[in-house]
C-alpha positions as a Markdown table, in Angstrom:
| # | Residue | x | y | z |
|---|---|---|---|---|
| 1 | Met | -68.5 | -34.9 | -9.8 |
| 2 | Lys | -66.3 | -33.1 | -7.3 |
| 3 | Tyr | -64.7 | -29.8 | -8.2 |
| 4 | Thr | -63.1 | -26.7 | -6.7 |
| 5 | Thr | -64.9 | -23.4 | -6.9 |
| 6 | Val | -63.0 | -20.1 | -6.9 |
| 7 | Ala | -65.2 | -17.0 | -6.6 |
| 8 | Val | -64.1 | -14.1 | -8.8 |
| 9 | Asp | -65.5 | -10.6 | -8.4 |
| 10 | Met | -65.0 | -8.9 | -11.7 |
| 11 | His | -65.3 | -5.5 | -10.1 |
| 12 | Asp | -62.4 | -6.3 | -7.7 |
| 13 | Ala | -59.0 | -6.2 | -9.5 |
| 14 | Ala | -57.3 | -8.3 | -6.7 |
| 15 | Thr | -59.7 | -11.2 | -7.0 |
| 16 | Val | -59.5 | -11.1 | -10.8 |
| 17 | Val | -55.7 | -11.4 | -10.6 |
| 18 | Glu | -56.0 | -14.3 | -8.1 |
| 19 | Gly | -58.6 | -16.0 | -10.3 |
| 20 | Ala | -56.4 | -15.6 | -13.4 |
| 21 | Glu | -53.4 | -17.1 | -11.5 |
| 22 | Gln | -55.5 | -20.0 | -10.2 |
| 23 | Gly | -56.9 | -20.6 | -13.7 |
| 24 | Ala | -53.4 | -20.6 | -15.3 |
| 25 | Arg | -52.2 | -23.0 | -12.6 |
| 26 | Ala | -55.1 | -25.4 | -13.3 |
| 27 | Leu | -54.2 | -25.4 | -17.0 |
| 28 | Glu | -50.6 | -26.0 | -16.3 |
| 29 | Ala | -51.5 | -28.9 | -14.0 |
| 30 | Gly | -53.7 | -30.6 | -16.8 |
| 31 | Glu | -57.0 | -29.9 | -15.0 |
| 32 | Leu | -60.3 | -29.0 | -16.5 |
| 33 | Leu | -61.2 | -25.3 | -16.1 |
| 34 | Val | -64.8 | -23.9 | -16.1 |
| 35 | His | -64.5 | -20.2 | -17.0 |
| 36 | Pro | -66.6 | -17.3 | -18.2 |
| 37 | Thr | -66.5 | -16.1 | -21.8 |
| 38 | Ser | -68.0 | -13.0 | -23.4 |
| 39 | Ser | -71.2 | -14.9 | -24.0 |
| 40 | Leu | -71.5 | -18.0 | -21.8 |
| 41 | Tyr | -69.6 | -20.3 | -19.4 |
| 42 | Gly | -67.1 | -22.6 | -21.1 |
| 43 | Val | -65.1 | -25.6 | -20.0 |
| 44 | Gly | -61.6 | -26.1 | -21.3 |
| 45 | Ala | -58.1 | -27.2 | -20.6 |
| 46 | Ala | -54.6 | -27.3 | -22.0 |
| 47 | Val | -54.7 | -29.2 | -25.3 |
| 48 | Ser | -54.4 | -33.0 | -24.7 |
| 49 | Pro | -56.3 | -36.1 | -25.7 |
| 50 | Glu | -56.9 | -36.9 | -22.0 |
| 51 | Thr | -58.6 | -33.6 | -21.2 |
| 52 | Asp | -60.6 | -33.8 | -24.5 |
| 53 | Arg | -62.0 | -37.1 | -23.4 |
| 54 | Ala | -62.8 | -35.7 | -19.9 |
| 55 | Ile | -64.7 | -32.8 | -21.5 |
| 56 | Ala | -66.7 | -35.2 | -23.6 |
| 57 | Arg | -67.6 | -37.2 | -20.6 |
| 58 | Leu | -68.7 | -34.0 | -18.7 |
| 59 | Lys | -70.9 | -33.0 | -21.6 |
| 60 | Gly | -72.3 | -36.6 | -22.1 |
| 61 | Arg | -71.2 | -36.7 | -25.8 |
| 62 | Ser | -69.1 | -39.1 | -27.8 |
| 63 | Pro | -65.4 | -38.3 | -27.8 |
| 64 | Gly | -63.7 | -37.0 | -31.0 |
| 65 | Lys | -65.8 | -33.9 | -31.7 |
| 66 | Pro | -63.3 | -31.0 | -32.3 |
| 67 | Leu | -63.1 | -28.3 | -29.6 |
| 68 | Ile | -62.6 | -24.6 | -30.1 |
| 69 | Arg | -59.2 | -23.2 | -29.1 |
| 70 | Leu | -58.8 | -19.9 | -27.3 |
| 71 | Ala | -55.8 | -17.7 | -27.8 |
| 72 | Arg | -54.5 | -14.5 | -26.0 |
| 73 | Gln | -54.0 | -12.6 | -29.3 |
| 74 | Ala | -54.0 | -13.0 | -33.0 |
| 75 | Ser | -50.2 | -13.3 | -33.1 |
| 76 | Ala | -50.4 | -16.6 | -31.3 |
| 77 | Val | -52.5 | -18.0 | -34.1 |
| 78 | Arg | -50.4 | -16.4 | -36.8 |
| 79 | Ala | -47.4 | -18.2 | -35.5 |
| 80 | Leu | -48.9 | -21.7 | -35.9 |
| 81 | Ser | -47.3 | -23.4 | -38.9 |
| 82 | Ser | -50.1 | -26.0 | -39.0 |
| 83 | Val | -52.9 | -23.6 | -40.1 |
| 84 | Val | -53.5 | -21.3 | -43.0 |
| 85 | Trp | -53.6 | -17.7 | -41.9 |
| 86 | Asp | -54.2 | -15.3 | -44.8 |
| 87 | Ala | -55.3 | -11.7 | -45.5 |
| 88 | Arg | -58.9 | -12.5 | -44.8 |
| 89 | Cys | -58.0 | -13.8 | -41.3 |
| 90 | Glu | -56.0 | -10.6 | -40.7 |
| 91 | Arg | -58.9 | -8.4 | -41.5 |
| 92 | Leu | -61.4 | -10.4 | -39.4 |
| 93 | Ala | -59.0 | -10.5 | -36.4 |
| 94 | Ala | -58.4 | -6.8 | -36.6 |
| 95 | Asp | -62.1 | -6.0 | -36.7 |
| 96 | Phe | -63.6 | -8.6 | -34.3 |
| 97 | Trp | -60.9 | -9.9 | -31.9 |
| 98 | Pro | -61.1 | -10.0 | -29.0 |
| 99 | Gly | -64.7 | -10.9 | -29.4 |
| 100 | Pro | -67.3 | -13.5 | -30.2 |
| 101 | Leu | -66.1 | -14.6 | -33.6 |
| 102 | Thr | -64.7 | -18.1 | -34.0 |
| 103 | Leu | -62.6 | -18.8 | -37.2 |
| 104 | Val | -62.3 | -22.3 | -38.6 |
| 105 | Leu | -59.0 | -22.4 | -40.4 |
| 106 | Asp | -57.5 | -24.9 | -42.9 |
| 107 | Asp | -55.1 | -27.3 | -41.1 |
| 108 | Gly | -55.2 | -30.2 | -43.5 |
| 109 | Thr | -58.0 | -32.0 | -41.7 |
| 110 | Arg | -61.6 | -32.4 | -42.6 |
| 111 | Asp | -62.9 | -30.5 | -39.6 |
| 112 | Gly | -60.3 | -27.7 | -39.6 |
| 113 | Phe | -58.9 | -25.7 | -36.7 |
| 114 | Ala | -61.4 | -23.6 | -34.7 |
| 115 | Ile | -59.9 | -20.6 | -32.9 |
| 116 | Arg | -61.0 | -17.4 | -31.1 |
| 117 | Val | -59.6 | -14.6 | -29.1 |
| 118 | Asp | -62.4 | -14.1 | -26.6 |
| 119 | Gly | -63.1 | -10.7 | -25.1 |
| 120 | His | -63.7 | -11.7 | -21.5 |
| 121 | Pro | -61.0 | -10.0 | -19.3 |
| 122 | Leu | -60.6 | -13.1 | -17.1 |
| 123 | Val | -59.9 | -15.4 | -20.0 |
| 124 | Leu | -57.4 | -12.9 | -21.5 |
| 125 | Ala | -55.7 | -12.7 | -18.1 |
| 126 | Ile | -55.5 | -16.5 | -17.7 |
| 127 | Leu | -54.0 | -17.0 | -21.2 |
| 128 | Glu | -51.5 | -14.2 | -20.7 |
| 129 | Arg | -50.2 | -16.1 | -17.7 |
| 130 | Phe | -50.5 | -19.6 | -19.2 |
| 131 | Gly | -48.7 | -18.6 | -22.4 |
| 132 | Gly | -50.4 | -21.1 | -24.7 |
| 133 | Leu | -53.7 | -22.1 | -26.3 |
| 134 | Met | -56.5 | -23.7 | -24.4 |
| 135 | Thr | -59.5 | -25.7 | -25.6 |
| 136 | Ser | -63.0 | -24.5 | -24.8 |
| 137 | Thr | -66.6 | -25.5 | -25.3 |
| 138 | Ser | -69.9 | -24.5 | -23.7 |
| 139 | Val | -70.8 | -25.9 | -20.3 |
| 140 | Asn | -73.9 | -28.0 | -20.9 |
| 141 | Arg | -75.0 | -31.5 | -21.4 |
| 142 | Ala | -75.2 | -32.4 | -25.1 |
| 143 | Gly | -78.3 | -31.0 | -26.6 |
| 144 | Asp | -79.1 | -28.7 | -23.7 |
| 145 | Pro | -78.8 | -24.8 | -23.7 |
| 146 | Pro | -75.4 | -23.5 | -22.6 |
| 147 | Ala | -74.9 | -22.3 | -19.0 |
| 148 | Arg | -74.8 | -18.6 | -18.4 |
| 149 | Asp | -74.9 | -18.3 | -14.7 |
| 150 | Pro | -73.3 | -20.2 | -11.8 |
| 151 | Ala | -76.4 | -22.1 | -10.8 |
| 152 | Glu | -76.7 | -23.6 | -14.3 |
| 153 | Val | -73.0 | -24.5 | -14.2 |
| 154 | Arg | -73.4 | -26.3 | -10.9 |
| 155 | Glu | -76.4 | -28.2 | -12.2 |
| 156 | Val | -74.4 | -29.4 | -15.2 |
| 157 | Leu | -71.4 | -30.4 | -13.0 |
| 158 | Gly | -73.8 | -32.2 | -10.6 |
| 159 | Arg | -75.1 | -34.4 | -13.4 |
| 160 | Ala | -71.7 | -35.1 | -14.9 |
| 161 | Glu | -69.8 | -38.3 | -14.5 |
| 162 | Ala | -66.7 | -38.3 | -12.3 |
| 163 | Ala | -63.8 | -37.0 | -14.2 |
| 164 | Asp | -60.3 | -38.6 | -14.3 |
| 165 | Val | -58.8 | -35.2 | -13.9 |
| 166 | Pro | -59.5 | -32.4 | -11.4 |
| 167 | Leu | -61.8 | -29.5 | -12.3 |
| 168 | Thr | -61.7 | -25.9 | -11.1 |
| 169 | Phe | -64.7 | -23.6 | -11.5 |
| 170 | Leu | -64.0 | -19.9 | -11.8 |
| 171 | Asp | -67.4 | -18.5 | -10.6 |
| 172 | Ala | -67.6 | -14.9 | -12.1 |
| 173 | Gly | -71.3 | -14.6 | -11.4 |
| 174 | Pro | -74.1 | -14.4 | -13.9 |
| 175 | Leu | -73.1 | -13.4 | -17.4 |
| 176 | Pro | -75.1 | -11.0 | -19.5 |
| 177 | Gly | -77.5 | -12.6 | -22.0 |
| 178 | Ser | -75.7 | -12.9 | -25.3 |
| 179 | Lys | -75.7 | -15.2 | -28.3 |
| 180 | Pro | -72.8 | -17.7 | -28.6 |
| 181 | Ser | -69.9 | -16.8 | -30.9 |
| 182 | Thr | -70.5 | -16.8 | -34.7 |
| 183 | Val | -68.5 | -19.6 | -36.2 |
| 184 | Leu | -67.0 | -18.8 | -39.6 |
| 185 | Gly | -65.4 | -21.4 | -41.9 |
| 186 | Leu | -62.5 | -20.3 | -44.0 |
| 187 | Gln | -61.5 | -23.6 | -45.5 |
| 188 | Gly | -60.8 | -24.3 | -49.1 |
| 189 | Gly | -60.9 | -20.6 | -50.1 |
| 190 | Ser | -64.6 | -20.1 | -49.2 |
| 191 | Val | -66.1 | -18.1 | -46.4 |
| 192 | Arg | -69.1 | -19.8 | -44.8 |
| 193 | Val | -71.2 | -19.1 | -41.7 |
| 194 | Leu | -71.1 | -22.5 | -39.9 |
| 195 | Arg | -73.1 | -21.2 | -36.9 |
| 196 | Pro | -74.9 | -17.8 | -36.7 |
| 197 | Gly | -74.1 | -15.9 | -33.5 |
| 198 | Ala | -73.2 | -12.7 | -31.8 |
| 199 | Val | -71.4 | -11.2 | -34.8 |
| 200 | Pro | -73.9 | -10.4 | -37.6 |
| 201 | Val | -73.2 | -11.7 | -41.1 |
| 202 | Asp | -73.5 | -8.2 | -42.6 |
| 203 | Ser | -70.7 | -7.0 | -40.3 |
| 204 | Ile | -68.5 | -9.8 | -41.5 |
| 205 | Glu | -69.3 | -9.0 | -45.2 |
| 206 | Arg | -68.4 | -5.3 | -44.6 |
| 207 | Ser | -65.1 | -6.3 | -43.0 |
| 208 | Leu | -64.1 | -8.6 | -45.9 |
| 209 | Gly | -65.7 | -6.6 | -48.7 |
| 210 | Glu | -67.3 | -9.8 | -50.1 |
| 211 | Ala | -70.4 | -11.9 | -49.8 |
| 212 | Val | -70.5 | -14.7 | -47.2 |
| 213 | Thr | -72.3 | -18.0 | -47.6 |
| 214 | Ser | -74.8 | -18.8 | -44.9 |
């Protein structure tokens, strides 16, 4: 598939600002955006059924699988009337956001609402300019390991079907080796680890003062 690459030197403030502005413009235009996170490269967009379908095609998986949302700060999630945000969420957000902890909140659906405030400065800068939430999922073909460096991103994009919407790739260089985010389910009053990751379970238990189901 064809795409636009924007090189971002994370040690150069001017290129970080330009990358953030281009990323925000891509979201506003309804494009797909490949971006770094604190653990791996993600692909996301402004929330819409069209971009969700385009992401599914890129990854070679069936549409309909829920995507994680990224927010600029916890207040953006707290303001959502469609999700349950309680004292547990407040503690976890205070202790681990920005960072690699994804919370799956009650929203009246079976799958829930997955949300994270990621710690990568470029993502935070993009969302500050965009002003809303964006979807995000790892850059990889379904069943393959996630991409952590630009060469792996380009390999995935080179194998992907042509998208119906444009794609911008913010190339921030190789990312440090890290586990993906820990995914924590907070639905129905229980606390369950849905996917082990970068935030250890014992750290979550200390934050909440209670045992967590793995």
